[in-house]
XYZ file of N, CA and C in Angstrom:
264
model
N -47.125 -44.923 146.261
C -48.576 -44.788 146.248
C -49.086 -43.848 147.347
N -48.623 -44.007 148.612
C -49.100 -43.072 149.637
C -48.746 -41.619 149.312
N -47.611 -41.403 148.671
C -47.219 -40.037 148.319
C -48.252 -39.407 147.394
N -48.669 -40.146 146.387
C -49.655 -39.617 145.443
C -50.994 -39.386 146.133
N -51.373 -40.298 147.026
C -52.623 -40.120 147.763
C -52.580 -38.852 148.611
N -51.453 -38.619 149.279
C -51.311 -37.416 150.095
C -51.387 -36.155 149.247
N -50.701 -36.167 148.123
C -50.723 -34.999 147.242
C -52.135 -34.729 146.729
N -52.849 -35.793 146.392
C -54.229 -35.651 145.924
C -55.113 -35.083 147.027
N -54.973 -35.609 148.243
C -55.772 -35.110 149.363
C -55.478 -33.639 149.653
N -54.210 -33.264 149.609
C -53.849 -31.868 149.855
C -54.411 -30.950 148.774
N -54.372 -31.415 147.534
C -54.946 -30.627 146.440
C -56.449 -30.461 146.651
N -57.135 -31.563 147.011
C -58.575 -31.504 147.242
C -58.908 -30.606 148.430
N -58.096 -30.684 149.471
C -58.307 -29.831 150.638
C -58.198 -28.361 150.242
N -57.159 -28.025 149.512
C -56.971 -26.635 149.090
C -58.090 -26.165 148.169
N -58.545 -27.027 147.264
C -59.658 -26.662 146.384
C -60.928 -26.417 147.196
N -61.171 -27.277 148.167
C -62.353 -27.123 149.018
C -62.291 -25.813 149.789
N -61.131 -25.524 150.353
C -60.988 -24.303 151.151
C -61.018 -23.048 150.288
N -60.548 -23.159 149.051
C -60.614 -22.015 148.139
C -62.057 -21.615 147.853
N -62.965 -22.585 147.943
C -64.382 -22.326 147.686
C -65.169 -22.053 148.966
N -64.464 -21.897 150.076
C -65.098 -21.637 151.360
C -65.088 -20.144 151.636
N -66.245 -19.616 151.982
C -66.355 -18.178 152.230
C -65.806 -17.771 153.591
N -66.011 -18.584 154.591
C -65.690 -18.198 155.967
C -64.467 -18.949 156.485
N -63.321 -18.582 155.995
C -62.084 -19.194 156.473
C -61.153 -18.070 156.908
N -60.869 -18.042 158.197
C -60.051 -16.945 158.699
C -58.596 -17.102 158.242
N -57.874 -16.005 158.146
C -56.491 -16.035 157.654
C -55.569 -16.939 158.475
N -55.782 -16.999 159.783
C -54.922 -17.844 160.624
C -55.097 -19.321 160.277
N -56.332 -19.731 160.040
C -56.584 -21.128 159.673
C -56.012 -21.425 158.300
N -56.181 -20.500 157.386
C -55.621 -20.687 156.041
C -54.101 -20.835 156.123
N -53.475 -20.053 156.976
C -52.026 -20.141 157.157
C -51.634 -21.502 157.741
N -52.458 -22.040 158.649
C -52.187 -23.369 159.211
C -52.211 -24.425 158.112
N -53.159 -24.308 157.195
C -53.255 -25.255 156.079
C -52.025 -25.131 155.184
N -51.623 -23.917 154.893
C -50.445 -23.695 154.045
C -49.207 -24.305 154.692
N -49.047 -24.105 155.995
C -47.881 -24.654 156.698
C -47.905 -26.184 156.702
N -49.077 -26.775 156.931
C -49.182 -28.235 156.900
C -48.851 -28.760 155.511
N -49.348 -28.088 154.493
C -49.065 -28.459 153.106
C -47.554 -28.439 152.853
N -46.895 -27.372 153.284
C -45.441 -27.268 153.118
C -44.714 -28.371 153.884
N -45.170 -28.636 155.104
C -44.540 -29.678 155.922
C -44.613 -31.035 155.235
N -45.774 -31.360 154.706
C -45.942 -32.662 154.054
C -45.130 -32.714 152.766
N -45.087 -31.616 152.020
C -44.236 -31.579 150.823
C -42.777 -31.838 151.187
N -42.307 -31.200 152.250
C -40.921 -31.413 152.687
C -40.705 -32.855 153.117
N -41.682 -33.411 153.792
C -41.584 -34.791 154.248
C -41.485 -35.746 153.066
N -42.225 -35.453 151.999
C -42.229 -36.316 150.821
C -41.008 -36.108 149.938
N -40.300 -35.008 150.133
C -39.106 -34.705 149.347
C -37.957 -35.591 149.820
N -37.613 -36.543 149.014
C -36.596 -37.523 149.399
C -35.205 -36.897 149.544
N -35.007 -35.710 148.993
C -33.720 -35.023 149.086
C -33.574 -34.275 150.414
N -34.671 -34.035 151.089
C -34.669 -33.224 152.306
C -34.548 -34.139 153.526
N -33.679 -33.777 154.453
C -33.491 -34.584 155.664
C -34.368 -34.123 156.820
N -35.315 -33.265 156.562
C -36.179 -32.703 157.596
C -37.252 -33.715 157.984
N -37.386 -33.981 159.280
C -38.360 -34.972 159.742
C -39.042 -34.498 161.023
N -39.981 -33.603 160.946
C -40.707 -33.128 162.128
C -42.051 -33.850 162.213
N -41.988 -35.160 162.477
C -43.210 -35.967 162.507
C -44.207 -35.466 163.548
N -43.704 -35.187 164.752
C -44.606 -34.749 165.818
C -45.283 -33.427 165.467
N -44.530 -32.511 164.878
C -45.102 -31.225 164.483
C -46.187 -31.385 163.433
N -45.936 -32.265 162.471
C -46.934 -32.512 161.424
C -48.197 -33.096 162.040
N -48.034 -34.078 162.925
C -49.196 -34.691 163.566
C -49.975 -33.664 164.382
N -49.258 -32.823 165.117
C -49.927 -31.808 165.936
C -50.708 -30.825 165.067
N -50.100 -30.353 163.990
C -50.783 -29.398 163.113
C -51.990 -30.047 162.435
N -51.823 -31.270 161.979
C -52.935 -31.962 161.322
C -54.082 -32.199 162.301
N -53.758 -32.609 163.515
C -54.787 -32.850 164.525
C -55.519 -31.558 164.873
N -54.781 -30.471 165.013
C -55.400 -29.177 165.329
C -56.326 -28.724 164.203
N -55.890 -28.890 162.966
C -56.732 -28.499 161.831
C -57.980 -29.366 161.738
N -57.812 -30.657 161.928
C -58.958 -31.565 161.844
C -59.999 -31.178 162.887
N -59.562 -30.884 164.093
C -60.492 -30.488 165.155
C -61.174 -29.162 164.814
N -60.423 -28.234 164.263
C -60.966 -26.919 163.904
C -62.013 -27.039 162.790
N -61.776 -27.930 161.842
C -62.679 -28.079 160.699
C -63.881 -28.971 160.986
N -63.808 -29.780 162.021
C -64.808 -30.817 162.266
C -66.243 -30.306 162.157
N -66.574 -29.201 162.790
C -67.968 -28.747 162.770
C -68.285 -27.810 161.609
N -67.346 -26.944 161.245
C -67.641 -25.942 160.220
C -67.321 -26.385 158.796
N -66.357 -27.256 158.655
C -65.910 -27.685 157.325
C -65.705 -29.205 157.322
N -66.792 -29.982 157.369
C -66.654 -31.436 157.489
C -65.897 -32.091 156.334
N -66.013 -31.552 155.130
C -65.287 -32.135 153.994
C -63.790 -31.929 154.191
N -63.397 -30.740 154.588
C -61.984 -30.463 154.850
C -61.480 -31.340 155.992
N -62.302 -31.525 156.998
C -61.938 -32.384 158.125
C -61.671 -33.809 157.653
N -62.503 -34.287 156.753
C -62.319 -35.645 156.218
C -60.986 -35.760 155.478
N -60.628 -34.759 154.670
C -59.351 -34.795 153.950
C -58.179 -34.862 154.925
N -58.258 -34.087 156.002
C -57.188 -34.091 157.002
C -57.101 -35.461 157.671
N -58.246 -36.039 158.054
C -58.243 -37.370 158.685
C -57.638 -38.413 157.756
N -58.007 -38.369 156.478
C -57.458 -39.330 155.521
C -55.950 -39.159 155.385
N -55.482 -37.922 155.345
C -54.039 -37.675 155.260
C -53.337 -38.210 156.503
N -53.938 -37.999 157.672
C -53.358 -38.513 158.912
C -53.307 -40.037 158.898
N -54.343 -40.671 158.375
C -54.360 -42.134 158.277
C -53.243 -42.640 157.371
N -53.045 -41.971 156.241
C -51.984 -42.379 155.315
C -50.627 -42.223 155.979
N -50.408 -41.098 156.648
C -49.134 -40.884 157.335
C -48.910 -41.952 158.407
N -49.958 -42.314 159.122
C -49.832 -43.348 160.155
C -49.479 -44.700 159.542
N -50.051 -45.003 158.396
C -49.779 -46.290 157.744
C -48.335 -46.426 157.280
N -47.692 -45.277 156.987
C -46.292 -45.342 156.563
C -45.348 -45.072 157.732
N -45.909 -45.077 158.940
C -45.074 -44.979 160.127
C -44.784 -43.586 160.625
N -45.606 -42.635 160.229
C -45.373 -41.253 160.673
C -46.436 -40.862 161.674
């Protein structure tokens, strides 16, 4: 269940950002990297576990979006909450 919630949140985040006019390339790249990190984390075949890196990237994005993109910030916070609930 948390996996599906995370995938849904990431999809919603990307859709929201796709409709955002003022998103600099560096921030967009941060979102892409976080998306890839979470996909790898959810891939049961992959032994990659960079929990601290994922938390750091998510926290940085949430802070960056807080004032300019509150909806995107909410998606990041929800994803962080889900990851915390499953011990990440």
